[in-house]
CSV table of C-alpha atoms in Angstrom, one decimal:
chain,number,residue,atom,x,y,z
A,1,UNK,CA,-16.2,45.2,-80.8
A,2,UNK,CA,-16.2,41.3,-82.0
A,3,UNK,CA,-17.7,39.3,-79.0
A,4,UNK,CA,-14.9,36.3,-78.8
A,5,UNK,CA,-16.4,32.6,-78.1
A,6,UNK,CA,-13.7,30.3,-76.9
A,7,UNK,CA,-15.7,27.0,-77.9
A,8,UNK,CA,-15.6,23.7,-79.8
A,9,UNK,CA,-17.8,22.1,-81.7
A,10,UNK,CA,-18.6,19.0,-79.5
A,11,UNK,CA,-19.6,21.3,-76.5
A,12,UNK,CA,-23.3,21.1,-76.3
A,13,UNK,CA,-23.0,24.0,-73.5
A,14,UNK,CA,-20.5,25.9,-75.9
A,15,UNK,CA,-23.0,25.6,-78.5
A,16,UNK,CA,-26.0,27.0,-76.2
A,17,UNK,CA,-24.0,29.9,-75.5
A,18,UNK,CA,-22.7,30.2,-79.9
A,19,UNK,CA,-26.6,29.8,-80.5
A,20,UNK,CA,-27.5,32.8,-78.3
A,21,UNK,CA,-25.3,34.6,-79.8
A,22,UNK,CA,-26.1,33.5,-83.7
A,23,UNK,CA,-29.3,34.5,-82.7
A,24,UNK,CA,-28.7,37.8,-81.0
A,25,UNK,CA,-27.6,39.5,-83.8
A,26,UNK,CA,-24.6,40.8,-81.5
A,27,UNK,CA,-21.2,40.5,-83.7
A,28,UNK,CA,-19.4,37.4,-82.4
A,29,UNK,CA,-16.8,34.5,-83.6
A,30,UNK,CA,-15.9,31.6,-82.6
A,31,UNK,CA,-11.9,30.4,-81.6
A,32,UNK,CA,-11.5,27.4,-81.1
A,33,UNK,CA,-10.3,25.0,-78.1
A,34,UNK,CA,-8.6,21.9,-78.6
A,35,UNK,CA,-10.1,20.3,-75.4
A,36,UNK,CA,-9.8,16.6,-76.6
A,37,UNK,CA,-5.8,17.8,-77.1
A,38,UNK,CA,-6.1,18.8,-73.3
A,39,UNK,CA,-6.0,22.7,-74.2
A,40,UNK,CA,-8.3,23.2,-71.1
A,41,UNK,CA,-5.6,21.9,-68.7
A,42,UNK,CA,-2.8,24.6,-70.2
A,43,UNK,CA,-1.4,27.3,-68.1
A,44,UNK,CA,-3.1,29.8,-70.5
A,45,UNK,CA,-6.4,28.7,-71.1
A,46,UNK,CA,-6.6,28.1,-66.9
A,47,UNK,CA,-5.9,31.7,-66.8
A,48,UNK,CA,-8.8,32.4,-68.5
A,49,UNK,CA,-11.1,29.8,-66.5
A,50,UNK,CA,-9.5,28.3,-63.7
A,51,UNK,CA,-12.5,25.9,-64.0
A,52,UNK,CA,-10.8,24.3,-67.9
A,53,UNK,CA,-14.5,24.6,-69.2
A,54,UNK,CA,-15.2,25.9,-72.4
A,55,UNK,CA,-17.7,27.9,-73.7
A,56,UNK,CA,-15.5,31.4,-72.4
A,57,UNK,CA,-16.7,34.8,-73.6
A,58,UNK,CA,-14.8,37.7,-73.8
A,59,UNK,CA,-16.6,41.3,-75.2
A,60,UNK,CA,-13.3,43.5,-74.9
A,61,UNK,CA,-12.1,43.2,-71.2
A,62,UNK,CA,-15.3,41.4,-69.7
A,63,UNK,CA,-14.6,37.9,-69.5
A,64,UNK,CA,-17.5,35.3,-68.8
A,65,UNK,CA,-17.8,31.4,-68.5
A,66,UNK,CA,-20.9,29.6,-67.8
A,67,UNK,CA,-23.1,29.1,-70.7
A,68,UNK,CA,-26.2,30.0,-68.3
A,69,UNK,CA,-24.4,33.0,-67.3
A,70,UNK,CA,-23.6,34.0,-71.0
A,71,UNK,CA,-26.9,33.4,-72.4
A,72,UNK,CA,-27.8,36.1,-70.1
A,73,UNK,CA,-25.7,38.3,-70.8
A,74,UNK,CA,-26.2,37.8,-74.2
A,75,UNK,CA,-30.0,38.7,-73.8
A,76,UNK,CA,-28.8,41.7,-71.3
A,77,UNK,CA,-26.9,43.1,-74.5
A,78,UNK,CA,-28.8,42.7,-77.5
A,79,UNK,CA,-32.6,42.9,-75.4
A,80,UNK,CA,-33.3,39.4,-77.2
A,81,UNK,CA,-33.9,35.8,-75.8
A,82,UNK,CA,-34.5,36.9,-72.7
A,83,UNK,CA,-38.9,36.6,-72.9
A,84,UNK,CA,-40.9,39.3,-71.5
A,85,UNK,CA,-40.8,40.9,-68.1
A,86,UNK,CA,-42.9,38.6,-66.6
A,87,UNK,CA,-41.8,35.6,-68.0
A,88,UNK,CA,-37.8,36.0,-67.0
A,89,UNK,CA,-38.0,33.7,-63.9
A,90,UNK,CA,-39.6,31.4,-65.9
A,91,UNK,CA,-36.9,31.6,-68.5
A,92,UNK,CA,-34.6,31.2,-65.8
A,93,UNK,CA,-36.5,28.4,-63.8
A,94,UNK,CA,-36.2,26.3,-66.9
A,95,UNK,CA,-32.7,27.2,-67.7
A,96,UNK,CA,-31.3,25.9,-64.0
A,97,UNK,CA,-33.4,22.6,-64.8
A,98,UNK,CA,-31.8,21.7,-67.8
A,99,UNK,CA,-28.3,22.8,-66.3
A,100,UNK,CA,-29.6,19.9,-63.6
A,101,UNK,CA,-31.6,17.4,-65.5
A,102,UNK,CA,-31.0,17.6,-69.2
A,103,UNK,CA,-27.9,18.9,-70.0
A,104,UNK,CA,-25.8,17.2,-67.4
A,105,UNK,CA,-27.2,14.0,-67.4
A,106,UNK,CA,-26.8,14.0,-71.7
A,107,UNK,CA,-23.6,15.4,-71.8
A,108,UNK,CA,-22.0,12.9,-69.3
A,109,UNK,CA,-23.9,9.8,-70.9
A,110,UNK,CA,-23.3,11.1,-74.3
A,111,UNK,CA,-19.2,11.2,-73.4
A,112,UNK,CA,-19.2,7.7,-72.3
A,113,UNK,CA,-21.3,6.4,-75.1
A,114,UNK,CA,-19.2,7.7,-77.8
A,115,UNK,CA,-15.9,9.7,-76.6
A,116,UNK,CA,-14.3,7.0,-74.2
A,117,UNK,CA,-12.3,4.1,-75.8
A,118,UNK,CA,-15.0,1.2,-76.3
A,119,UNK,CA,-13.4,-1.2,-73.4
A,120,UNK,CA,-13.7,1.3,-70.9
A,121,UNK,CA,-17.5,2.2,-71.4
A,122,UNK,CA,-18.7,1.5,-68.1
A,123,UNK,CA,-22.2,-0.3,-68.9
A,124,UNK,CA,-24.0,0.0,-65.7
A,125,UNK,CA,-23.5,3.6,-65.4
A,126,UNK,CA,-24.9,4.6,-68.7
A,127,UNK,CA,-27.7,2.0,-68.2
A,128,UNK,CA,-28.4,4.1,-65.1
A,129,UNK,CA,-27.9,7.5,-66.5
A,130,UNK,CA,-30.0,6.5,-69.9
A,131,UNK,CA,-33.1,5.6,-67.2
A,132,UNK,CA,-32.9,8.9,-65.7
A,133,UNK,CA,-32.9,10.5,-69.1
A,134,UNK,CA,-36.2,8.9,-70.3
A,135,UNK,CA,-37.4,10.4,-67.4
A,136,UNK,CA,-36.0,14.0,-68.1
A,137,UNK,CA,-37.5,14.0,-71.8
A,138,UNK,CA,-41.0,12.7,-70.3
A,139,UNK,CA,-40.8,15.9,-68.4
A,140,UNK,CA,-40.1,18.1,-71.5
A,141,UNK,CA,-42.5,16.4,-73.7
A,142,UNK,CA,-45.2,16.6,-71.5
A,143,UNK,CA,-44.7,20.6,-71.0
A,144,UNK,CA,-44.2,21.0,-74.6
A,145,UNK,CA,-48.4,19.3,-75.0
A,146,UNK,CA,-50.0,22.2,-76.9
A,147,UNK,CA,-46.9,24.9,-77.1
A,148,UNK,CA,-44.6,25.9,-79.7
A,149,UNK,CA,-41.8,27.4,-76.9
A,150,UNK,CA,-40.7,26.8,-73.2
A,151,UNK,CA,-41.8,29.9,-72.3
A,152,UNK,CA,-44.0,32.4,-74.0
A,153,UNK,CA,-44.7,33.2,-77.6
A,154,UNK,CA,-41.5,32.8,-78.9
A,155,UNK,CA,-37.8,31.4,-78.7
A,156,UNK,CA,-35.7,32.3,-75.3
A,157,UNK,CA,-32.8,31.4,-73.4
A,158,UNK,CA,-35.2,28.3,-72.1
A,159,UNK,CA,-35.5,26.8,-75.9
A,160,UNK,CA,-31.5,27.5,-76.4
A,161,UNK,CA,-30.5,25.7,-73.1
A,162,UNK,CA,-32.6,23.1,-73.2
A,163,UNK,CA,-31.9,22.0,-77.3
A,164,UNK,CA,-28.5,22.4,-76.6
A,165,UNK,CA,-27.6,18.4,-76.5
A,166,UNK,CA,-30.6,17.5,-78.5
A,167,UNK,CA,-29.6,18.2,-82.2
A,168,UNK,CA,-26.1,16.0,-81.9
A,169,UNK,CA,-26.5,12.8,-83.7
A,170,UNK,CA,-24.2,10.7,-81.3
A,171,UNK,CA,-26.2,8.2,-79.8
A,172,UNK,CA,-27.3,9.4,-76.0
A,173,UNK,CA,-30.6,8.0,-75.3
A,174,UNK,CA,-32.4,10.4,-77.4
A,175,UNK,CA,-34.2,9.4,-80.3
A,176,UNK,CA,-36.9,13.0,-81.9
A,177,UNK,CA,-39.4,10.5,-83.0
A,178,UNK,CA,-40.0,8.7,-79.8
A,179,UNK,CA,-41.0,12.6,-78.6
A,180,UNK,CA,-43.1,13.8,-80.6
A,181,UNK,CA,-43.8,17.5,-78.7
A,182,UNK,CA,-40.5,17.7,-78.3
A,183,UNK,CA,-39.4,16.5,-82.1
A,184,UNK,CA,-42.1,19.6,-83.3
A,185,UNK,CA,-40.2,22.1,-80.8
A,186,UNK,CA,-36.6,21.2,-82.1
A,187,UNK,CA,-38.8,21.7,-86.2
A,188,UNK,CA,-39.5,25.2,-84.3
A,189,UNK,CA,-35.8,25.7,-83.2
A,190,UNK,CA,-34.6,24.5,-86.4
A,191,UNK,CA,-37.2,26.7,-88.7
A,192,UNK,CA,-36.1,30.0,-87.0
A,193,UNK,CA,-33.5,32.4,-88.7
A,194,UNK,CA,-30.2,32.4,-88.3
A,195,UNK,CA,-30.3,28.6,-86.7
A,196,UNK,CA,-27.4,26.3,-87.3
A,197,UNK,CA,-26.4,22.5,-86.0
A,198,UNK,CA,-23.5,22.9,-83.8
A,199,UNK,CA,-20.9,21.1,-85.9
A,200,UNK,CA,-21.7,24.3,-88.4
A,201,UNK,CA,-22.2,27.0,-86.1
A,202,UNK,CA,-18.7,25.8,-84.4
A,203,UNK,CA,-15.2,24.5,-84.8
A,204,UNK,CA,-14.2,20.9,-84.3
A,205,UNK,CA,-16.4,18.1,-84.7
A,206,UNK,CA,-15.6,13.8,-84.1
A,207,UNK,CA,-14.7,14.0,-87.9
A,208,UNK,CA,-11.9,15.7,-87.5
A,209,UNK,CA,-10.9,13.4,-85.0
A,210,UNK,CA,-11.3,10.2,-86.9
């Protein structure tokens, strides 16, 4: 059975839970969700996540929100992304820390950077939020001195989650060559099969906004 993603392209978190699953192997598509129309206020998309978040996942009758939550189920299913026995707290530890630090913090700023009307940009806060950003990448960039992944030998739900902002090119604070561990662990991401950007792996994108 087709794994459903209810997901738009803009959604870093959708786009860390479409990655897992581009990655999995696991047969999955995408449907999209006008949230910019204000399909995640609607009676029927409430009744699929009272929260109005996207990414939703639905295998058949399980339904699942959360991309933290889905990423593991997606490694649950297909046995991938998940790292080895002993490094699955570790996967997780840095998978609640980017839920926290990164992805958060670079969704919110990246909104009001580029999605609000111009006038109502409020300066001070994304002054504020772009400060504790630098910090966030420092912390990434440091951990990434000497390794080619997060965790382990190889990609995981740590790598997913915490690119899942970092390949947009709306501005957000983030600039690859001012990192340069974390610049050669998004070439890593990038290099590995089945990868796409988000505005190909998923619909919707600004341009079709424009």
């Amino acid at each position: 059975m087709t794994i459903k993603l209810h997901c738009f392209g803009e959604s870093g978190n959708a786009y860390k839970a479409a990655l897992a699953l581009e990655l999995s192997g696991l047969e999955w598509e995408p449907v999209y969700v006008d949230f910019f129309g204000g399909e995640g206020r609607s009676p029927e998309f409430r009744a699929k996540n009272v929260m109005g978040e996207a990414p939703v996942m639905e295998d058949g009758d399980f339904r699942l929100t959360q991309s933290g939550a889905i990423q593991q189920y997606v490694a649950d299913k297909s046995g991938k992304l998940g790292g080895s026995e002993a490094d699955k707290y570790e996967v997780l530890r840095w998978v609640l820390w980017d839920n926290h630090k990164l992805s958060s913090q670079a969704g919110m700023t990246r909104f009001l950077m580029n999605f609000l009307p111009e006038d109502k940009r409020p300066q001070e806060v994304i002054g504020f939020m772009l400060g504790r950003l630098k910090a966030t990448y420092q912390t990434l960039d440091a951990h990434l001195e000497g390794r080619d992944w997060i965790v382990g030998e190889g990609i995981t739900n740590a790598d997913i989650s915490c690119c899942g902002y970092l390949f947009y090119p709306e501005p957000f604070g983030f600039d690859r060559a001012e990192w340069p561990n974390i610049d050669r662990w998004l070439s890593n991401i990038q290099q590995t099969p089945g990868f796409k950007h988000p505005y190909d792996l998923m619909p919707g994108s600004p341009a079709d906004r424009a």
